Each structure stands twice: as structure tokens, then as C-alpha cells.
Short mmCIF file of C-alpha atoms in Angstrom, two decimals:
data_model
loop_
_atom_site.label_atom_id
_atom_site.label_comp_id
_atom_site.label_asym_id
_atom_site.label_seq_id
_atom_site.Cartn_x
_atom_site.Cartn_y
_atom_site.Cartn_z
CA MET A 1 99.12 11.31 75.39
CA LYS A 2 96.82 10.30 72.37
CA VAL A 3 93.40 8.88 72.05
CA LEU A 4 91.85 6.80 69.76
CA MET A 5 88.39 6.34 69.72
CA ILE A 6 85.85 3.83 68.07
CA SER A 7 82.54 4.93 67.66
CA LYS A 8 79.37 4.52 65.78
CA ASP A 9 78.01 8.10 65.97
CA ALA A 10 78.36 9.32 62.30
CA SER A 11 77.54 13.11 63.30
CA ILE A 12 80.91 13.48 64.64
CA ILE A 13 82.42 13.75 61.06
CA ASN A 14 80.02 16.62 60.36
CA GLY A 15 81.68 18.74 63.00
CA GLY A 16 79.49 21.15 65.32
CA ASP A 17 78.24 20.42 68.65
CA THR A 18 79.41 16.78 68.72
CA ALA A 19 82.83 17.62 67.79
CA GLU A 20 83.16 20.43 70.22
CA ARG A 21 82.10 18.26 73.01
CA LEU A 22 84.69 15.81 72.03
CA ARG A 23 87.18 18.67 72.05
CA GLN A 24 86.04 19.42 75.61
CA TYR A 25 86.25 16.08 77.01
CA TYR A 26 89.56 15.00 75.56
CA LEU A 27 91.60 17.73 73.99
CA THR A 28 91.76 19.47 76.96
CA TRP A 29 94.28 16.77 78.18
CA ALA A 30 95.09 14.75 75.30
CA ASP A 31 97.58 15.80 72.53
CA GLU A 32 95.71 14.25 69.85
CA LEU A 33 91.97 12.49 69.32
CA CYS A 34 91.47 10.27 66.51
CA VAL A 35 87.78 9.16 65.87
CA ILE A 36 87.12 5.85 63.93
CA ILE A 37 83.34 5.61 62.79
CA PHE A 38 81.70 2.32 61.58
CA SER A 39 80.11 3.54 58.10
CA ASN A 40 79.52 2.14 54.98
CA HIS A 41 81.79 4.51 53.13
CA TYR A 42 85.27 5.52 53.65
CA GLU A 43 86.11 9.24 54.57
CA TYR A 44 88.84 11.12 56.35
CA LYS A 45 88.43 14.64 57.68
CA ASP A 46 90.95 17.09 59.90
CA LEU A 47 88.69 18.85 61.98
CA LYS A 48 91.61 21.08 63.46
CA ASN A 49 92.91 21.33 66.86
CA GLY A 50 94.02 17.91 67.08
CA LEU A 51 90.60 16.07 66.35
CA HIS A 52 91.00 13.62 63.26
CA VAL A 53 87.90 11.27 62.06
CA TYR A 54 88.12 8.35 59.83
CA THR A 55 85.24 6.33 58.68
CA THR A 56 85.59 2.64 58.22
CA GLY A 57 83.84 1.77 54.56
CA GLY A 58 82.55 -1.53 54.05
CA ASN A 59 79.27 -3.09 55.00
CA VAL A 60 77.79 -4.26 58.60
CA PHE A 61 79.81 -7.36 58.16
CA THR A 62 83.22 -5.96 57.61
CA GLN A 63 83.18 -2.66 59.51
CA ILE A 64 84.81 -4.36 62.34
CA SER A 65 87.74 -5.78 60.78
CA LYS A 66 88.28 -2.61 58.89
CA ALA A 67 88.13 -0.53 61.97
CA ILE A 68 90.72 -3.03 63.31
CA LYS A 69 93.04 -2.59 60.53
CA LEU A 70 92.84 1.10 60.49
CA GLY A 71 93.32 1.38 64.30
CA LYS A 72 96.25 -0.91 64.33
CA LYS A 73 97.62 1.30 61.71
CA ILE A 74 97.21 4.62 63.40
CA THR A 75 98.62 3.51 66.70
CA GLU A 76 101.44 1.08 65.55
CA ASN A 77 105.06 1.32 67.04
CA ASN A 78 103.79 4.30 69.03
CA LYS A 79 103.46 3.86 73.06
CA GLU A 80 101.56 7.09 73.57
CA TRP A 81 98.22 5.87 72.65
CA ILE A 82 95.44 5.21 74.74
CA ILE A 83 92.02 3.45 73.40
CA THR A 84 88.44 4.45 74.27
CA THR A 85 85.21 2.63 72.82
CA GLN A 86 81.67 3.64 72.64
CA ASP A 87 80.33 0.56 73.96
CA PRO A 88 81.91 -2.94 75.31
CA PHE A 89 79.92 -4.28 72.21
CA GLU A 90 80.95 -4.40 68.59
CA THR A 91 83.34 -1.43 69.22
CA GLY A 92 84.67 -3.07 72.12
CA LEU A 93 85.55 -5.89 69.90
CA VAL A 94 87.66 -3.62 68.12
CA GLY A 95 89.26 -1.83 70.95
CA ARG A 96 90.13 -5.18 72.44
CA LYS A 97 91.71 -6.19 69.40
CA ILE A 98 93.99 -3.17 68.80
CA SER A 99 94.93 -2.96 72.62
CA LEU A 100 96.24 -6.77 72.21
CA GLU A 101 97.97 -6.57 69.44
CA ASN A 102 99.76 -2.97 70.04
CA LYS A 103 100.19 -3.39 73.61
CA ILE A 104 98.23 -0.13 74.55
CA PRO A 105 95.63 0.34 77.19
CA TRP A 106 91.83 0.20 76.65
CA VAL A 107 89.06 1.90 78.35
CA ALA A 108 85.53 0.46 77.45
CA GLN A 109 82.77 2.97 77.82
CA ILE A 110 79.05 2.07 79.19
CA HIS A 111 76.15 4.03 78.19
CA THR A 112 73.45 1.53 78.80
CA ASP A 113 72.66 -0.54 81.66
CA ILE A 114 73.52 -4.01 80.70
CA GLY A 115 72.85 -5.41 83.95
CA SER A 116 68.91 -5.00 83.33
CA PRO A 117 66.87 -7.99 82.23
CA PHE A 118 64.85 -5.79 79.88
CA PHE A 119 67.94 -5.15 77.83
CA ARG A 120 68.74 -8.40 77.39
CA LYS A 121 65.16 -9.62 76.06
CA GLU A 122 65.95 -8.98 72.56
CA LEU A 123 68.11 -11.16 70.80
CA LYS A 124 70.65 -8.50 69.43
CA ASN A 125 71.30 -7.49 72.99
CA LYS A 126 71.55 -10.79 74.45
CA ILE A 127 74.45 -11.24 71.73
CA ARG A 128 75.77 -7.85 72.81
CA TYR A 129 75.86 -8.92 76.56
CA LYS A 130 77.69 -12.21 75.62
CA ILE A 131 80.31 -10.01 73.73
CA ALA A 132 80.69 -7.59 77.23
CA LYS A 133 80.92 -10.33 79.31
CA LYS A 134 83.66 -12.08 77.32
CA ILE A 135 85.74 -8.87 76.61
CA LEU A 136 85.42 -6.60 79.39
CA LYS A 137 87.76 -8.53 81.83
CA TYR A 138 90.62 -7.55 79.35
CA ALA A 139 89.94 -3.83 79.40
CA GLN A 140 92.13 -1.75 81.50
CA GLY A 141 89.43 0.63 82.79
CA ALA A 142 85.80 1.48 82.12
CA ARG A 143 83.74 4.65 82.11
CA VAL A 144 80.34 4.27 82.84
CA VAL A 145 77.39 6.78 83.04
CA SER A 146 75.72 5.31 86.31
CA GLU A 147 76.26 3.88 89.92
CA ARG A 148 73.88 1.10 88.84
CA ILE A 149 76.16 0.11 86.04
CA GLN A 150 79.29 0.26 88.05
CA LYS A 151 77.61 -1.97 90.74
CA PHE A 152 76.45 -4.38 88.33
CA ILE A 153 80.08 -4.99 86.55
CA ILE A 154 81.98 -5.01 89.92
CA LYS A 155 79.30 -7.61 91.23
CA LYS A 156 80.23 -9.62 88.08
CA HIS A 157 83.86 -9.21 88.56
CA PHE A 158 83.99 -7.76 84.72
CA ILE A 159 86.34 -5.09 86.17
CA ASP A 160 88.12 -3.97 89.19
CA ASP A 161 86.25 -1.26 91.08
CA LYS A 162 89.39 0.88 91.12
CA SER A 163 89.46 0.93 87.42
CA ILE A 164 85.99 2.35 87.11
CA LEU A 165 84.77 5.95 86.34
CA VAL A 166 81.34 6.80 87.11
CA ALA A 167 80.84 9.89 84.63
CA PRO A 168 77.12 10.58 83.50
CA ILE A 169 77.09 13.35 80.78
CA TYR A 170 75.52 16.29 82.90
CA PRO A 171 73.14 18.86 81.41
CA GLU A 172 75.01 21.88 80.09
CA THR A 173 71.99 23.99 81.56
CA LYS A 174 72.48 25.26 85.08
CA ILE A 175 69.56 27.37 85.25
CA VAL A 176 67.08 26.70 87.81
CA LEU A 177 63.71 28.42 86.81
CA ASP A 178 60.91 29.09 89.48
CA ASN A 179 58.34 27.01 88.03
CA ASN A 180 55.42 27.55 89.91
CA LYS A 181 52.23 26.77 87.51
CA ASN A 182 51.08 23.88 89.49
CA GLU A 183 48.96 25.97 91.79
CA ASN A 184 45.01 26.59 92.07
CA ASN A 185 44.44 23.67 90.31
CA LYS A 186 45.27 24.71 86.97
CA GLU A 187 45.64 22.27 84.09
CA ILE A 188 48.83 20.51 84.49
CA HIS A 189 51.34 19.83 81.86
CA ILE A 190 53.06 16.35 81.53
CA LEU A 191 56.04 16.14 79.26
CA MET A 192 57.91 12.97 77.86
CA ALA A 193 60.86 13.40 75.61
CA SER A 194 62.79 10.56 74.16
CA ARG A 195 63.19 8.32 71.01
CA LEU A 196 59.97 6.53 70.54
CA THR A 197 61.15 3.11 70.39
CA LYS A 198 60.17 -0.08 72.38
CA GLU A 199 62.31 0.03 75.47
CA LYS A 200 61.12 3.55 76.03
CA ASN A 201 57.65 2.09 77.06
CA ILE A 202 55.62 4.98 75.69
CA LEU A 203 52.47 2.89 75.42
CA LEU A 204 52.77 1.93 79.18
CA ALA A 205 52.50 5.81 79.99
CA LEU A 206 49.40 5.96 77.40
CA ARG A 207 47.60 3.39 79.36
CA ALA A 208 48.31 4.81 82.57
CA ILE A 209 47.05 8.58 81.30
CA LYS A 210 44.03 6.71 79.92
CA ASN A 211 42.88 5.09 83.07
CA LEU A 212 43.66 8.44 84.82
CA ARG A 213 41.69 10.47 82.76
CA THR A 214 38.47 8.42 83.99
CA LYS A 215 39.26 9.86 87.28
CA ILE A 216 40.91 13.63 86.82
CA GLN A 217 41.07 15.58 83.77
CA ASN A 218 42.82 18.71 84.39
CA PHE A 219 45.83 17.54 82.70
CA THR A 220 47.47 17.18 79.02
CA LEU A 221 50.52 15.05 77.95
CA THR A 222 53.09 16.34 75.22
CA ILE A 223 55.45 13.45 73.97
CA LYS A 224 58.27 15.08 72.27
CA GLY A 225 59.98 12.35 69.85
CA LYS A 226 60.63 10.16 66.73
CA GLY A 227 61.23 6.49 66.27
CA PRO A 228 60.02 3.32 64.96
CA GLN A 229 56.88 3.16 67.26
CA GLU A 230 55.49 6.41 66.27
CA LYS A 231 52.85 4.80 64.03
CA LYS A 232 51.67 2.40 67.11
CA ILE A 233 51.73 5.24 69.44
CA LYS A 234 49.77 7.40 67.40
CA LYS A 235 47.33 4.85 66.60
CA PHE A 236 46.78 4.06 70.25
CA ILE A 237 46.07 7.45 71.03
CA LYS A 238 43.36 7.81 67.91
CA ASP A 239 41.82 4.40 68.89
CA ASN A 240 41.17 5.43 72.21
CA SER A 241 40.07 8.96 71.50
CA MET A 242 43.06 10.85 73.30
CA ASN A 243 43.79 13.53 70.89
CA SER A 244 42.18 16.19 73.00
CA TYR A 245 44.84 15.94 75.68
CA VAL A 246 47.86 14.02 74.28
CA LYS A 247 49.54 15.57 71.32
CA ILE A 248 53.03 14.04 69.88
CA GLU A 249 55.46 16.99 68.41
CA GLU A 250 59.08 16.54 66.61
CA TRP A 251 62.01 15.67 68.72
CA SER A 252 64.28 18.44 69.29
CA SER A 253 67.70 18.60 70.87
CA ASP A 254 66.70 22.11 72.60
CA LEU A 255 63.96 21.35 75.00
CA SER A 256 63.86 24.61 76.81
CA GLU A 257 60.90 25.88 75.75
CA SER A 258 58.94 22.74 76.24
CA TYR A 259 60.38 22.54 79.90
CA LYS A 260 59.23 26.16 80.47
CA ASN A 261 55.62 24.78 80.05
CA THR A 262 55.95 21.65 81.91
CA ASP A 263 54.86 20.77 85.52
CA ILE A 264 55.59 17.20 85.39
CA PHE A 265 58.31 15.17 83.39
CA LEU A 266 57.62 11.38 82.94
CA LEU A 267 59.69 9.10 82.02
CA THR A 268 58.70 5.10 81.56
CA SER A 269 61.73 3.33 80.04
CA ASN A 270 62.48 -0.22 80.61
CA TYR A 271 66.16 0.42 81.29
CA GLU A 272 68.34 3.68 80.68
CA GLY A 273 72.15 4.25 81.12
CA PHE A 274 71.63 7.58 83.05
CA GLY A 275 68.38 9.42 81.96
CA ARG A 276 69.68 12.80 81.10
CA THR A 277 66.76 14.33 80.33
CA VAL A 278 65.46 13.66 83.86
CA ILE A 279 68.00 15.72 85.32
CA GLU A 280 67.47 18.41 82.81
CA ALA A 281 63.95 18.68 83.50
CA MET A 282 64.75 19.35 87.28
CA THR A 283 67.24 22.20 86.29
CA TYR A 284 63.67 24.07 85.00
CA GLY A 285 62.03 23.07 88.44
CA ILE A 286 59.92 20.45 87.16
CA THR A 287 58.56 17.49 89.16
CA VAL A 288 59.81 14.01 88.12
CA ILE A 289 58.15 10.75 87.99
CA MET A 290 60.35 7.96 86.56
CA THR A 291 61.07 4.22 86.43
CA ASP A 292 63.75 2.38 88.33
CA VAL A 293 66.18 2.86 85.63
CA GLY A 294 69.43 5.10 85.08
CA CYS A 295 69.97 7.51 87.96
CA ALA A 296 67.02 6.17 90.01
CA GLY A 297 67.96 5.41 93.31
CA TRP A 298 71.27 7.47 93.05
CA ILE A 299 70.47 10.95 92.14
CA ILE A 300 66.70 10.51 92.16
CA LYS A 301 65.27 9.45 95.40
CA THR A 302 61.80 8.26 95.51
CA GLY A 303 59.89 10.97 97.93
CA GLU A 304 62.53 13.12 98.19
CA ASN A 305 63.44 14.83 95.15
CA GLY A 306 61.24 12.70 92.68
CA ILE A 307 59.03 9.46 92.40
CA VAL A 308 60.61 6.23 91.28
CA VAL A 309 58.17 3.50 90.22
CA PRO A 310 58.79 -0.22 89.45
CA VAL A 311 59.41 -0.93 85.78
CA GLY A 312 56.69 -1.87 83.68
CA SER A 313 54.06 -0.73 86.51
CA CYS A 314 51.06 0.92 84.71
CA GLU A 315 49.28 1.24 88.49
CA TYR A 316 51.93 2.83 90.12
CA ILE A 317 52.63 5.43 87.38
CA GLU A 318 48.87 6.29 87.47
CA ASN A 319 48.75 6.58 91.11
CA SER A 320 51.95 8.85 91.08
CA LEU A 321 50.55 10.88 88.62
CA LYS A 322 47.14 11.36 90.36
CA LYS A 323 49.12 11.92 93.73
CA LEU A 324 50.98 15.20 92.18
CA ILE A 325 48.34 16.37 90.14
CA THR A 326 45.96 16.79 93.06
CA ASP A 327 48.28 17.13 95.88
CA ASN A 328 49.98 20.78 95.36
CA THR A 329 52.00 20.37 98.37
CA LEU A 330 53.42 17.09 97.73
CA CYS A 331 54.34 18.16 94.24
CA ASN A 332 55.91 21.68 95.47
CA LYS A 333 57.92 19.97 98.17
CA ILE A 334 59.44 17.49 95.34
CA LYS A 335 59.94 20.19 93.03
CA GLU A 336 62.03 22.14 95.49
CA ALA A 337 64.05 19.40 96.35
CA GLY A 338 64.64 18.31 92.88
CA LYS A 339 65.70 22.03 92.29
CA ARG A 340 68.35 21.77 94.91
CA THR A 341 69.80 18.64 93.67
CA ALA A 342 70.17 20.49 90.27
CA GLU A 343 71.88 23.22 91.77
CA ASN A 344 74.32 20.80 93.68
CA LEU A 345 75.15 19.00 90.31
CA PRO A 346 78.87 18.88 90.05
CA GLU A 347 80.62 21.98 87.85
CA LYS A 348 81.19 21.13 84.30
CA GLU A 349 85.17 22.11 84.68
CA LYS A 350 85.46 19.83 88.18
CA TYR A 351 83.63 16.92 85.94
CA LEU A 352 85.95 17.48 82.73
CA GLU A 353 89.05 17.47 85.19
CA GLU A 354 88.30 14.04 86.89
CA PHE A 355 87.49 12.64 83.33
CA GLY A 356 90.83 13.61 82.14
CA SER A 357 92.41 12.21 85.47
CA PHE A 358 90.98 8.66 84.88
CA PHE A 359 92.46 8.51 81.42
CA LYS A 360 95.90 9.63 82.67
CA LYS A 361 95.62 7.14 85.57
CA ILE A 362 94.54 4.15 83.62
CA TYR A 363 97.57 5.42 80.65
CA ASP A 364 100.29 5.26 83.57
CA LYS A 365 99.61 1.89 84.60
CA GLN A 366 100.96 0.40 81.59
#
């Protein structure tokens, strides 16, 4: 079996960790993986061990048609192929067209919560949702990153439940540290880590932090990230004289040092596919507060191994932070439950085996 992947991730062609992760996920059970990446220039690279990468060339308006043409050429007259697309949107259109014309199965991957009304607020996402709604019914299977997404696409009858795999990308780290900093009323360190974009709603967290500071002062907030809202966030911090207890640091793909110095991890997104950083934080013995997105309600259960608050609620975030900062017993209880959850995450080998088995099942149905 061979896999054709349609992607927007330009980092793949550079090799490194991204390419190695693809080898682990696909080339343990597939003979070959060809990746077509949307890009404004054409390039081909043989990254060895069965991994081939092509970029489309062309502008934003022609990349879809170029990807279709290239994908059809790669897979023509050969029934050994299965297609997978990064999303059910632009790359999904490419996968659907190649699947239809060359009569090979297509697995759509869904990494974002298309069922969230907050996702569909932006015009571009409204259009993307309409595309997904139209083409997902033609997919032979779907890999989704949370039960939340699975339930939505079943409810909407996009794909049969037997053709859906729930497979988030769990953290590589399985270390569970004995993090006991939240004792004897020491200064509490809160961490947020994400791209600084509108949907991450960092400003909501800052409003909650500002209100909380008028009641208690023994905490700091570190925001690790970069993105289009950075100037607006920095302005809010400056205008509200928060620099003494809130700081922004550059994003890093390795957050291990930050986790080691953190008591509470805070996520305030309007929507998430999964929320991997939340699970990472739990592996370091950090208590989690998150909005009701991604893995909330599935892996993170409020009052048990974390605290889940309504999306957009400044008051709930403020009150939850206050509870954890002032109630050491509650904080430790939730933290310990979170560590047990992290310890019981699926082993990578089993996870990869299920991933490969799902694709083989879809392939064998053709």
C-alpha cells in the first residue's frame, strides 16, 4: 500500500522532526508516502526511506488545480494508493477530486473543531465549513483528533461512525514530575502557551488576571507565543500596568523548562481540535484550567483532573484561578488526578498500530 498526502505544512520538505514523525506514522505500515504541499514554487525532494515530497508551485488561486494534476499523475493506473488530506477544506477538495477520478480511497483528517460556532464566525471558516459539509460524505474514512469532532460529524451524518478514527497527537513526553510548588502560599506561576491569534482569546485571560490581581497578588502569568495579536496583547498589558506580573516570551517547540516552573496551565481558546499543550502540562504535574474545547469533557473532566470553564467566560476563569491559588488541597487533588490521567495515556506503539490498522481497513474496503 502507498499513501498520497495533501498538506499545507511547508516544513515537511526540510526534513527534520516533521518528516521523521511522518515516517513513524505512515512508513511503518505503508511502502511509500508521497506528500504534495501547497506552495508558490515547485520543488521535489526524495527524503529517503520511502518519503517523497512535492510542492505545487503557483499562486493561491492555482495551487488546488496544480495539486490535483500532480496527484492524479502520481496515482494513475495504480490501485495500491490511498489518499489522506490534512483537512476537509482546500486539501480535501484535492483529495476528493483525485479519489473520484482515479478511483482510490480517501481519508480526510480533521484537526479543528468544525462543529464549534466560534470556528464558523470568520468568513473564511464559514466557507471552509460549507466545503467540508459538501465533500465529507464522499470520504471513505476520517481521522479526527477528539471525540467532540467525532460526535459532531456523526450527528451531521457526514461519515459513518465505523469509518472514523479518533486519534489525537499525544505528547512524546511520558515523564510525570512531582511538582509540589503550590505549597505554603508561595508565588504561583501560571503559564499560557499558544499562537497569539484571535481564537486563542489571550485577551480574555488577561482581563480575568487583571480582575484577580485586585483580590490576590501572589501569582505571575507567563505567555509563551507569537502571532498577529502580539501587539494588541502587549498594549493591553502596558495600558493596564500589568508588566510587573505578566510577561510575554518567544514561542518554543520545547516547553519543558517552562513546564518545570509552572503551577497552573491556562487555556482560554474559543475552539480547539484537541489541545495538546494541556496534556503536555499534565505530564509535568501541572494543574489545568481550560475552556470547554478540544479534549475537555473527554480527557479533562472538570473538578476531577482539571477545571473546565465555559468558552468566553471571564468570571469563570477568574473564579477558577482564585480557587486553585487559595485552596492548596483542591489544587493538589486535581494535580494528582491529572498526573494519573497522563500516566494512563496510550503507549505510542499501540497508538501507531491502531493508526495503521485504520488506514488498512479503509484501503481493504475498496
